Coordinates of C-alpha atoms in Angstrom, one line a residue:
Chain A
X1 CA -52.0 45.2 37.9
X2 CA -54.5 44.9 40.6
X3 CA -54.6 41.4 42.2
X4 CA -58.4 41.2 42.0
X5 CA -58.6 42.0 38.3
X6 CA -55.8 39.6 37.6
X7 CA -57.7 36.7 39.3
X8 CA -60.9 37.7 37.5
X9 CA -59.1 37.5 34.1
X10 CA -57.7 34.1 35.1
X11 CA -61.1 32.8 36.0
X12 CA -62.6 34.1 32.8
X13 CA -59.8 32.4 30.7
X14 CA -60.4 29.2 32.6
X15 CA -64.2 29.2 31.9
X16 CA -63.7 30.1 28.2
X17 CA -61.3 27.3 27.9
X18 CA -63.5 24.8 29.8
X19 CA -66.6 25.7 27.7
X20 CA -64.7 25.5 24.5
X21 CA -63.4 22.1 25.4
X22 CA -66.9 21.0 26.4
X23 CA -68.1 22.0 22.9
X24 CA -65.3 20.3 21.0
X25 CA -65.6 17.0 23.0
X26 CA -69.3 16.8 23.0
X27 CA -70.5 18.2 19.7
X28 CA -69.2 15.3 17.6
X29 CA -71.0 12.9 19.8
X30 CA -74.2 15.0 19.7
X31 CA -73.9 14.9 15.9
X32 CA -73.8 11.1 15.7
X33 CA -76.7 10.9 18.2
X34 CA -78.8 13.4 16.2
X35 CA -78.0 11.4 13.0
X36 CA -79.2 8.2 14.7
X37 CA -82.6 9.9 15.2
X38 CA -83.0 11.2 11.6
X39 CA -85.1 9.4 9.0
X40 CA -83.3 8.7 5.6
X41 CA -84.6 11.8 4.0
X42 CA -82.6 13.9 6.5
X43 CA -79.4 11.9 6.4
X44 CA -77.7 14.0 3.7
X45 CA -80.2 16.8 3.2
X46 CA -78.3 19.7 1.4
X47 CA -79.7 22.2 4.0
X48 CA -78.0 21.1 7.2
X49 CA -80.4 20.1 9.9
X50 CA -78.6 20.8 13.2
X51 CA -81.2 18.7 15.0
X52 CA -83.6 16.1 13.7
X53 CA -86.7 17.8 12.3
X54 CA -88.6 14.5 12.1
X55 CA -87.1 12.4 14.9
X56 CA -87.7 8.7 14.6
X57 CA -86.5 5.6 16.4
X58 CA -86.7 3.4 13.3
X59 CA -82.9 3.4 13.0
X60 CA -82.6 1.7 16.3
X61 CA -85.5 -0.7 15.5
X62 CA -83.7 -1.7 12.3
X63 CA -80.8 -2.9 14.4
X64 CA -83.0 -5.5 16.1
X65 CA -85.9 -6.4 13.8
X66 CA -85.9 -7.5 10.2
X67 CA -87.6 -5.7 7.4
X68 CA -90.8 -7.7 7.3
X69 CA -91.5 -7.3 11.0
X70 CA -91.0 -3.6 10.7
X71 CA -93.3 -3.3 7.6
X72 CA -95.9 -5.4 9.5
X73 CA -95.7 -3.0 12.4
X74 CA -96.0 0.0 10.0
X75 CA -92.7 1.5 11.2
X76 CA -91.2 1.5 7.7
X77 CA -92.8 1.6 4.3
X78 CA -91.9 -1.3 1.9
X79 CA -89.9 1.1 -0.3
X80 CA -87.9 2.7 2.4
X81 CA -84.2 1.9 3.2
X82 CA -83.6 -1.0 5.5
X83 CA -80.6 -3.1 6.3
X84 CA -80.3 -6.5 4.8
X85 CA -79.2 -8.0 8.1
X86 CA -80.0 -6.9 11.7
X87 CA -77.2 -6.2 14.1
X88 CA -78.4 -8.6 16.8
X89 CA -75.7 -11.1 15.9
X90 CA -73.0 -8.4 16.1
X91 CA -74.3 -7.1 19.5
X92 CA -74.5 -10.5 21.1
X93 CA -71.1 -11.5 19.6
X94 CA -69.5 -8.3 21.0
X95 CA -70.9 -9.0 24.5
X96 CA -70.0 -12.7 24.5
X97 CA -66.6 -12.3 23.0
X98 CA -65.5 -9.3 25.1
X99 CA -66.7 -10.8 28.3
X100 CA -65.2 -14.2 27.8
X101 CA -61.9 -12.7 26.5
X102 CA -61.8 -10.4 29.6
X103 CA -62.4 -13.3 32.0
X104 CA -59.6 -15.4 30.3
X105 CA -57.0 -12.6 30.2
X106 CA -57.8 -11.5 33.8
X107 CA -57.4 -15.0 35.0
X108 CA -54.1 -15.6 33.1
X109 CA -52.7 -12.2 33.9
X110 CA -53.6 -12.1 37.6
X111 CA -51.7 -15.4 38.3
X112 CA -48.6 -14.1 36.5
X113 CA -48.9 -10.7 38.1
X114 CA -48.9 -12.3 41.5
X115 CA -45.8 -14.4 40.7
X116 CA -44.0 -11.3 39.4
X117 CA -45.0 -9.2 42.5
X118 CA -44.2 -11.8 45.2
X119 CA -41.9 -14.4 43.7
X120 CA -39.8 -12.2 41.6
X121 CA -40.6 -14.0 38.4
X122 CA -39.1 -12.2 35.4
X123 CA -40.3 -11.4 31.9
X124 CA -42.5 -8.5 32.9
X125 CA -40.8 -6.0 30.6
X126 CA -40.9 -8.5 27.8
X127 CA -44.7 -8.3 28.0
X128 CA -44.6 -4.6 28.0
X129 CA -42.5 -4.5 24.9
X130 CA -44.9 -7.1 23.3
X131 CA -47.8 -4.8 24.0
X132 CA -46.1 -1.9 22.1
X133 CA -45.9 -3.8 18.8
X134 CA -48.5 -2.9 16.2
X135 CA -51.1 -5.7 16.2
X136 CA -51.1 -6.1 12.5
X137 CA -47.5 -7.3 12.5
X138 CA -48.5 -10.1 14.8
X139 CA -51.9 -10.7 13.4
X140 CA -50.8 -11.6 9.9
X141 CA -49.2 -14.9 10.9
X142 CA -51.8 -15.4 13.7
X143 CA -54.5 -15.5 11.0
X144 CA -52.7 -18.2 9.1
X145 CA -52.1 -20.1 12.4
X146 CA -55.8 -19.9 13.3
X147 CA -56.9 -21.0 9.8
X148 CA -54.5 -24.0 10.1
X149 CA -56.2 -24.9 13.4
X150 CA -59.6 -24.3 11.7
X151 CA -60.5 -21.5 14.2
X152 CA -60.9 -18.7 11.7
X153 CA -64.3 -16.9 12.1
X154 CA -65.2 -18.9 15.2
X155 CA -66.0 -17.6 18.6
X156 CA -63.2 -19.7 20.2
X157 CA -60.6 -18.1 17.9
X158 CA -61.7 -14.5 18.8
X159 CA -61.9 -15.3 22.5
X160 CA -58.4 -16.7 22.4
X161 CA -57.1 -13.5 20.9
X162 CA -59.2 -11.3 23.2
X163 CA -57.9 -13.3 26.1
X164 CA -54.3 -13.0 25.0
X165 CA -53.8 -9.5 23.6
X166 CA -54.6 -7.6 26.8
X167 CA -52.6 -9.9 29.1
X168 CA -49.7 -7.4 29.3
X169 CA -52.2 -4.7 30.6
X170 CA -53.6 -7.2 33.2
X171 CA -50.1 -8.1 34.4
X172 CA -49.0 -4.6 34.9
X173 CA -52.2 -3.3 36.3
X174 CA -52.7 -6.2 38.8
X175 CA -49.0 -6.1 39.6
X176 CA -49.4 -2.4 40.7
X177 CA -52.4 -3.5 42.9
X178 CA -50.4 -6.4 44.4
X179 CA -47.4 -4.1 45.1
X180 CA -49.7 -1.8 47.0
X181 CA -50.4 -4.5 49.5
X182 CA -47.7 -4.9 52.2
X183 CA -45.6 -8.1 52.0
X184 CA -46.2 -8.6 55.7
X185 CA -49.7 -9.9 54.9
X186 CA -48.3 -12.8 52.9
X187 CA -45.7 -13.5 55.5
X188 CA -48.2 -13.4 58.3
X189 CA -50.4 -15.9 56.4
X190 CA -47.5 -18.2 55.8
X191 CA -46.5 -18.0 59.5
X192 CA -50.0 -19.0 60.4
X193 CA -49.6 -22.2 58.4
X194 CA -51.2 -21.2 55.0
X195 CA -49.7 -22.8 51.9
X196 CA -48.6 -20.3 49.2
X197 CA -51.7 -21.3 47.2
X198 CA -54.0 -20.8 50.1
X199 CA -52.4 -17.4 50.9
X200 CA -53.0 -16.3 47.3
X201 CA -56.6 -17.5 47.0
X202 CA -57.9 -16.9 50.5
X203 CA -55.9 -13.9 51.7
X204 CA -54.6 -11.8 48.9
X205 CA -57.3 -12.2 46.2
X206 CA -60.1 -10.9 48.5
X207 CA -57.9 -7.9 49.4
X208 CA -57.5 -6.9 45.7
X209 CA -61.2 -7.4 44.8
X210 CA -61.5 -3.7 43.9
X211 CA -58.4 -3.9 41.8
X212 CA -59.7 -7.0 40.0
X213 CA -62.9 -5.2 39.2
X214 CA -61.1 -2.2 37.8
X215 CA -58.8 -4.4 35.7
X216 CA -61.7 -6.4 34.4
X217 CA -63.6 -3.2 33.4
X218 CA -60.5 -1.8 31.8
X219 CA -59.8 -5.0 29.8
X220 CA -63.5 -5.1 28.8
X221 CA -63.2 -1.6 27.4
X222 CA -60.1 -2.6 25.4
X223 CA -61.8 -5.7 24.0
X224 CA -65.0 -4.0 23.2
X225 CA -63.2 -1.2 21.4
X226 CA -61.1 -3.5 19.3
X227 CA -61.6 -3.3 15.5
X228 CA -58.5 -4.8 13.9
X229 CA -58.4 -8.2 15.5
X230 CA -62.1 -8.9 14.8
X231 CA -61.8 -7.5 11.3
X232 CA -59.0 -9.9 10.4
X233 CA -60.2 -13.1 12.0
X234 CA -64.0 -12.9 11.5
X235 CA -66.0 -12.7 8.3
X236 CA -69.7 -13.6 9.0
X237 CA -70.3 -15.7 12.1
X238 CA -68.3 -13.9 14.7
X239 CA -68.4 -10.3 13.7
X240 CA -68.4 -7.7 16.4
X241 CA -70.1 -4.3 16.6
X242 CA -67.1 -2.2 15.2
X243 CA -66.8 -4.6 12.3
X244 CA -70.5 -4.5 11.7
X245 CA -70.4 -0.7 11.4
X246 CA -67.8 -1.1 8.7
X247 CA -69.8 -3.7 6.9
X248 CA -72.8 -1.4 6.5
X249 CA -70.3 1.1 5.2
X250 CA -69.0 -1.0 2.4
X251 CA -71.6 -3.4 1.0
X252 CA -74.7 -1.3 0.7
X253 CA -73.5 2.3 0.5
X254 CA -73.9 4.6 3.5
X255 CA -76.7 3.9 5.9
X256 CA -75.9 7.0 7.9
X257 CA -78.7 6.7 10.5
X258 CA -78.4 3.0 11.1
X259 CA -74.6 3.1 11.4
X260 CA -74.9 6.0 13.8
X261 CA -77.5 4.0 15.9
X262 CA -75.1 1.1 16.0
X263 CA -72.3 3.6 16.9
X264 CA -74.3 4.8 19.9
X265 CA -74.7 1.1 21.0
X266 CA -70.9 0.7 20.6
X267 CA -70.1 3.6 22.9
X268 CA -72.6 3.2 25.7
X269 CA -70.7 0.5 27.6
X270 CA -67.3 2.1 27.2
X271 CA -68.6 5.4 28.3
X272 CA -70.3 4.1 31.4
X273 CA -67.4 1.8 32.4
X274 CA -64.8 4.3 31.4
X275 CA -66.2 7.0 33.6
X276 CA -66.8 4.6 36.4
X277 CA -63.1 3.6 36.6
X278 CA -61.8 7.1 35.6
X279 CA -59.7 7.3 38.7
X280 CA -57.7 4.2 37.6
X281 CA -57.5 4.9 33.9
X282 CA -54.2 6.6 34.2
X283 CA -52.7 3.7 36.1
X284 CA -54.0 1.3 33.5
X285 CA -52.9 3.3 30.4
X286 CA -49.4 4.0 31.7
X287 CA -48.9 0.4 32.9
X288 CA -48.9 1.4 36.5
X289 CA -46.0 3.9 36.0
X290 CA -48.2 6.8 37.1
X291 CA -50.8 6.2 39.8
X292 CA -53.7 8.5 39.2
Chain B
X1 CA -50.7 -37.9 45.9
X2 CA -48.0 -35.8 47.6
X3 CA -46.3 -34.8 44.3
X4 CA -49.4 -33.1 43.1
X5 CA -49.9 -31.2 46.3
X6 CA -46.4 -29.9 46.2
X7 CA -47.3 -27.6 43.4
X8 CA -49.4 -25.6 45.8
X9 CA -47.1 -25.9 48.8
X10 CA -43.6 -25.4 47.7
X11 CA -43.1 -21.7 46.8
X12 CA -40.8 -22.4 43.8
X13 CA -43.2 -24.9 42.3
X14 CA -46.2 -22.6 43.0
X15 CA -44.4 -19.8 41.1
X16 CA -44.0 -22.1 38.1
X17 CA -47.6 -23.0 38.3
X18 CA -48.6 -19.3 38.3
X19 CA -46.5 -18.5 35.3
X20 CA -47.5 -21.5 33.3
X21 CA -50.7 -20.1 31.7
X22 CA -49.0 -17.0 30.5
X23 CA -46.2 -19.0 29.0
X24 CA -48.6 -21.1 27.0
X25 CA -50.1 -17.8 25.9
X26 CA -46.8 -16.4 24.8
X27 CA -46.0 -19.4 22.8
X28 CA -49.3 -19.2 21.1
X29 CA -49.3 -15.5 20.3
X30 CA -45.7 -14.6 20.0
X31 CA -43.2 -17.4 19.4
X32 CA -45.1 -19.5 16.9
X33 CA -46.4 -16.4 14.9
X34 CA -42.9 -15.0 15.0
X35 CA -41.4 -18.2 13.5
X36 CA -44.3 -18.3 11.0
X37 CA -43.7 -14.7 9.9
X38 CA -40.0 -15.4 9.1
X39 CA -41.0 -18.5 7.2
X40 CA -43.8 -17.1 5.1
X41 CA -41.7 -14.0 4.5
X42 CA -39.2 -16.2 2.7
X43 CA -41.8 -17.9 0.4
X44 CA -44.1 -16.7 -2.3
X45 CA -47.2 -18.3 -0.7
X46 CA -50.6 -16.8 -1.3
X47 CA -54.0 -18.2 -0.4
X48 CA -54.9 -17.9 -4.1
X49 CA -52.9 -21.0 -4.8
X50 CA -55.4 -23.8 -5.1
X51 CA -54.6 -26.6 -2.6
X52 CA -51.5 -24.7 -1.6
X53 CA -50.9 -25.3 2.1
X54 CA -48.5 -22.8 3.5
X55 CA -46.1 -25.5 4.8
X56 CA -45.6 -26.6 1.2
X57 CA -44.9 -23.2 -0.3
X58 CA -41.9 -22.4 -2.6
X59 CA -38.9 -21.1 -0.7
X60 CA -37.5 -18.0 -2.5
X61 CA -35.1 -16.7 0.1
X62 CA -34.8 -13.0 1.0
X63 CA -36.3 -11.9 -2.3
X64 CA -39.4 -10.6 -0.5
X65 CA -37.4 -8.3 1.7
X66 CA -35.8 -6.7 -1.4
X67 CA -39.3 -6.2 -2.9
X68 CA -40.5 -4.9 0.5
X69 CA -38.0 -2.0 0.7
X70 CA -38.6 -1.2 -2.9
X71 CA -42.4 -1.1 -2.5
X72 CA -43.3 2.5 -2.9
X73 CA -46.8 2.2 -1.3
X74 CA -45.2 0.7 1.8
X75 CA -42.6 3.4 2.0
X76 CA -45.1 6.1 1.5
X77 CA -47.3 4.6 4.2
X78 CA -44.4 4.6 6.6
X79 CA -43.7 8.2 5.8
X80 CA -47.3 9.2 6.1
X81 CA -47.7 7.5 9.5
X82 CA -44.6 9.2 10.8
X83 CA -46.1 12.5 9.5
X84 CA -49.4 11.9 11.3
X85 CA -47.4 11.1 14.5
X86 CA -45.2 14.1 14.1
X87 CA -48.2 16.4 13.8
X88 CA -50.7 14.8 16.2
X89 CA -48.6 13.9 19.2
X90 CA -47.2 17.4 19.8
X91 CA -50.6 19.0 19.2
X92 CA -52.3 16.6 21.6
X93 CA -49.5 17.2 24.1
X94 CA -49.8 21.0 24.0
X95 CA -53.6 20.9 24.1
X96 CA -53.8 18.3 26.8
X97 CA -51.2 19.8 29.0
X98 CA -52.6 23.3 28.7
X99 CA -56.0 22.0 29.5
X100 CA -54.8 20.1 32.5
X101 CA -52.9 23.1 33.8
X102 CA -55.8 25.5 33.2
X103 CA -58.3 23.1 34.9
X104 CA -56.0 22.2 37.8
X105 CA -57.0 25.0 40.2
X106 CA -60.2 25.1 42.2
X107 CA -63.3 26.6 40.6
X108 CA -67.0 25.9 40.4
X109 CA -67.9 23.1 38.0
X110 CA -64.4 21.6 38.0
X111 CA -65.5 18.0 38.4
X112 CA -68.0 18.4 35.6
X113 CA -65.6 19.9 33.1
X114 CA -62.9 17.3 33.9
X115 CA -65.4 14.6 33.3
X116 CA -66.5 16.1 30.0
X117 CA -63.0 16.6 28.8
X118 CA -62.3 12.9 29.2
X119 CA -65.4 11.7 27.3
X120 CA -63.8 11.4 23.8
X121 CA -61.3 8.9 25.0
X122 CA -64.1 6.5 26.1
X123 CA -65.5 6.5 22.6
X124 CA -64.8 3.3 20.6
X125 CA -62.2 4.3 18.0
X126 CA -64.2 2.8 15.2
X127 CA -67.2 4.8 16.2
X128 CA -64.9 7.8 16.6
X129 CA -63.8 7.4 13.0
X130 CA -67.4 7.1 11.8
X131 CA -68.3 10.3 13.8
X132 CA -65.6 12.2 12.1
X133 CA -66.7 10.9 8.7
X134 CA -70.1 12.3 9.5
X135 CA -68.6 15.6 10.5
X136 CA -66.6 16.0 7.2
X137 CA -69.1 14.8 4.6
X138 CA -70.4 17.4 2.1
X139 CA -73.5 17.9 4.1
X140 CA -71.9 17.6 7.4
X141 CA -71.6 20.2 10.2
X142 CA -68.1 21.3 9.2
X143 CA -69.4 22.5 5.9
X144 CA -72.5 23.8 7.7
X145 CA -70.3 25.9 10.0
X146 CA -68.3 27.2 7.1
X147 CA -71.5 28.2 5.3
X148 CA -72.7 30.2 8.3
X149 CA -69.3 32.0 8.7
X150 CA -68.9 32.7 5.0
X151 CA -72.6 33.4 4.2
X152 CA -72.4 31.2 1.1
X153 CA -73.4 27.6 0.6
X154 CA -70.2 25.6 1.2
X155 CA -70.1 22.0 0.2
X156 CA -66.5 20.9 0.2
X157 CA -66.0 17.1 -0.3
X158 CA -63.3 16.9 2.3
X159 CA -62.9 13.1 2.0
X160 CA -62.2 13.2 -1.7
X161 CA -59.2 15.5 -1.3
X162 CA -55.9 13.9 -0.3
X163 CA -54.9 16.9 1.8
X164 CA -58.2 17.5 3.6
X165 CA -58.7 13.7 4.2
X166 CA -55.4 13.6 6.0
X167 CA -56.4 16.7 8.1
X168 CA -59.7 15.0 9.0
X169 CA -58.0 11.8 10.1
X170 CA -55.5 13.8 12.2
X171 CA -58.4 15.8 13.8
X172 CA -60.2 12.6 14.7
X173 CA -57.0 11.4 16.4
X174 CA -56.5 14.7 18.2
X175 CA -60.1 14.7 19.3
X176 CA -59.9 11.2 20.7
X177 CA -56.4 11.2 22.3
X178 CA -56.0 14.7 23.7
X179 CA -57.9 13.5 26.8
X180 CA -55.2 10.8 27.2
X181 CA -52.5 13.5 27.8
X182 CA -55.0 15.5 29.8
X183 CA -55.7 12.6 32.2
X184 CA -52.0 11.8 32.7
X185 CA -51.0 15.4 33.2
X186 CA -53.9 16.0 35.6
X187 CA -52.8 13.1 37.7
X188 CA -49.2 14.3 37.6
X189 CA -50.2 17.9 38.6
X190 CA -52.3 16.6 41.5
X191 CA -49.3 14.6 42.8
X192 CA -47.0 17.6 42.9
X193 CA -45.9 18.8 46.3
X194 CA -47.4 22.3 47.0
X195 CA -44.5 23.5 49.1
X196 CA -41.9 24.4 46.4
X197 CA -44.6 26.2 44.3
X198 CA -45.8 28.2 47.3
X199 CA -42.3 29.0 48.2
X200 CA -41.6 30.4 44.7
X201 CA -44.7 32.6 45.0
X202 CA -43.6 33.8 48.5
X203 CA -40.2 34.7 47.1
X204 CA -41.9 36.9 44.5
X205 CA -41.7 34.7 41.3
X206 CA -44.3 35.3 38.6
X207 CA -46.8 32.7 37.6
X208 CA -45.0 32.0 34.3
X209 CA -41.6 31.8 36.0
X210 CA -42.8 29.5 38.6
X211 CA -44.4 27.2 36.0
X212 CA -41.2 27.2 33.8
X213 CA -38.6 26.8 36.6
X214 CA -40.5 24.9 39.3
X215 CA -43.5 23.0 38.0
X216 CA -42.1 21.9 34.6
X217 CA -38.9 20.2 35.9
X218 CA -41.0 18.2 38.4
X219 CA -43.2 17.0 35.6
X220 CA -40.4 15.8 33.4
X221 CA -41.0 12.1 33.9
X222 CA -44.9 12.1 33.5
X223 CA -44.4 14.2 30.4
X224 CA -42.0 11.7 28.9
X225 CA -44.2 8.8 29.7
X226 CA -47.3 10.4 28.2
X227 CA -45.6 11.5 25.0
X228 CA -43.8 8.1 24.5
X229 CA -46.9 6.0 25.1
X230 CA -49.0 8.3 22.8
X231 CA -46.3 8.3 20.1
X232 CA -46.2 4.5 20.1
X233 CA -49.9 4.2 20.0
X234 CA -50.2 6.7 17.2
X235 CA -48.0 4.6 14.9
X236 CA -50.6 1.9 15.1
X237 CA -53.3 4.2 13.7
X238 CA -55.9 2.2 11.8
X239 CA -59.4 2.7 12.9
X240 CA -59.8 6.3 11.6
X241 CA -58.5 5.7 8.1
X242 CA -60.4 2.5 7.8
X243 CA -63.7 4.0 8.9
X244 CA -63.2 7.4 7.2
X245 CA -61.5 6.9 3.9
X246 CA -60.4 3.2 3.5
X247 CA -57.0 4.6 2.7
X248 CA -58.3 6.7 -0.1
X249 CA -58.6 8.8 -2.2
X250 CA -56.3 6.6 -4.1
X251 CA -53.7 5.7 -1.5
X252 CA -53.5 9.2 0.0
X253 CA -54.4 8.3 3.6
X254 CA -52.9 4.8 3.8
X255 CA -51.1 4.3 7.1
X256 CA -48.7 1.4 7.8
X257 CA -51.4 -0.8 9.3
X258 CA -53.8 0.1 6.5
X259 CA -51.2 -0.7 3.9
X260 CA -50.3 -4.1 5.4
X261 CA -54.0 -4.9 5.8
X262 CA -54.7 -4.1 2.1
X263 CA -51.7 -5.8 0.6
X264 CA -52.3 -8.8 2.8
X265 CA -56.0 -9.3 2.9
X266 CA -57.1 -7.5 -0.3
X267 CA -54.3 -8.3 -2.7
X268 CA -53.3 -11.5 -0.9
X269 CA -49.6 -10.9 -1.3
X270 CA -48.8 -13.0 1.8
X271 CA -45.1 -13.5 1.3
X272 CA -44.4 -9.8 0.6
X273 CA -46.7 -8.6 3.4
X274 CA -45.1 -11.0 5.9
X275 CA -41.7 -9.7 5.0
X276 CA -43.0 -6.1 5.5
X277 CA -44.7 -7.1 8.8
X278 CA -41.3 -8.5 10.0
X279 CA -39.6 -5.2 9.1
X280 CA -42.2 -3.3 11.1
X281 CA -42.0 -5.8 13.9
X282 CA -38.3 -5.5 14.3
X283 CA -38.3 -1.7 14.0
X284 CA -41.0 -1.5 16.6
X285 CA -39.2 -3.8 19.0
X286 CA -36.1 -1.6 18.8
X287 CA -38.3 1.5 19.4
X288 CA -40.2 -0.1 22.2
X289 CA -37.1 -1.3 23.9
X290 CA -36.0 2.3 24.3
X291 CA -39.5 3.4 25.1
X292 CA -39.7 1.0 28.0
X293 CA -36.7 2.5 29.8
X294 CA -38.4 5.6 31.2
X295 CA -41.4 3.5 32.2
X296 CA -39.1 1.1 34.0
X297 CA -37.5 4.0 35.8
X298 CA -40.9 5.4 36.9
X299 CA -42.1 2.0 38.0
X300 CA -39.0 1.3 40.1
X301 CA -39.0 4.8 41.5
X302 CA -42.6 5.3 42.4

């Protein structure tokens, strides 16, 4: 076959593939977005509306303001569907808990990662194995343990778990960043009269700033995406966004538009941060085994 | 106080100091719960008992473990989860790898398409489950598409059918995690040395032969890592069944995690559930131990 035709066929196949993938990965997201703009009458209309015919932002407003405010503003009529409870608590909880959990786990994990990289401290593979266990098998006793301590459904309880569960990821990710730095830097600092602690804090940590930022974003994504931990240890006070989506689902039937609006809120930070650290995602997800 | 300062000066002591927080953490999340899961697994404790603190529960020996392996729902859930893994992981691998290979060359819009292909992975799994619920409801776009193709009004209640509900959950998993394989394989393909591949072309090998005999052997390790990590993750599947079907219709889509969640937190059979958790726990430790080996080799080697 002619070389020119062959390469044209190859290009055509490539574009067909690429466009097909684009459709499959984006259409579901588009569908949730369009649902979040639909008024209740369109949520399950028997004739499928591929785009919102009467677009409205009231679904988003209902996440933040209660029924009486919205009626006063004339956004919803008194007989229209509203949520019994706004999602403000869930959104603030998600932010507070994910951020504090991330800070805690990055702090704990970075120290250990440095010890494992430079002082040959062991136990690294134990953490890797630990991370591979299904969370439910560990959570069942942890829930009892937390309830004994009186930490069930409190922010502290969730922060502890969000600070502990991703620690293996932090250790392995930070370890790969520490290993990228030549040992001569440490040795030079020690020669110049730095104590080990000063070497770590003043010399090494500034050099892995970028790695720390990547790790923090990665752990934030993990914590923000979590459903099962929050589902098991929170009931009302400390619920997070993924749990809240499920709450709307069970108690009051399906509030399609409102749940979709909350879903959009859930995915915005992970989408932004995930694409920002895309280069390092492979490294994070494979525990540093493959450097992307 | 010189003794205090030594912790920051003497390398051995500083090492202990660095490791200390993570050891406290391990005790809190692993050792104590592990002891607790053994203990509760041997009792008939349930939070329904009024005033029954768990440390005062009745000790009934290994009876729960006998019940656990005779619990049909539990065994079915295990089989179902393995089935989901057995179907999803190979599908994701084939799709992700093909995609990575097809998009690996240079062409206009490569950066854009690569970015778009990764997007599903960034979606919060709970939201992903909700998205696929929306896709498969009677008035959802899947039925809409079928209506357009067939010319009739199609309104199949996918989520009420045991078979189609499973398919929907698997599709959600495939949609979300194919990018995972894609990312790893893209990175692996980028890291390949170009010389052997070019040499093969120069020597007159076809594209397919080069791929099979030159590229594939060099990708053995990344492929193993990608498949193993994905397989382990897929055994934990929970968010999709929880958001889409709550394990229903009946128990038709109950996975391991879903089953343990329900028997523990809905039916409050703590003793039994802890025994089952322990069984899963030990099984997973054995699996994870072998799974860590190729990772270990890769981390040591590169």
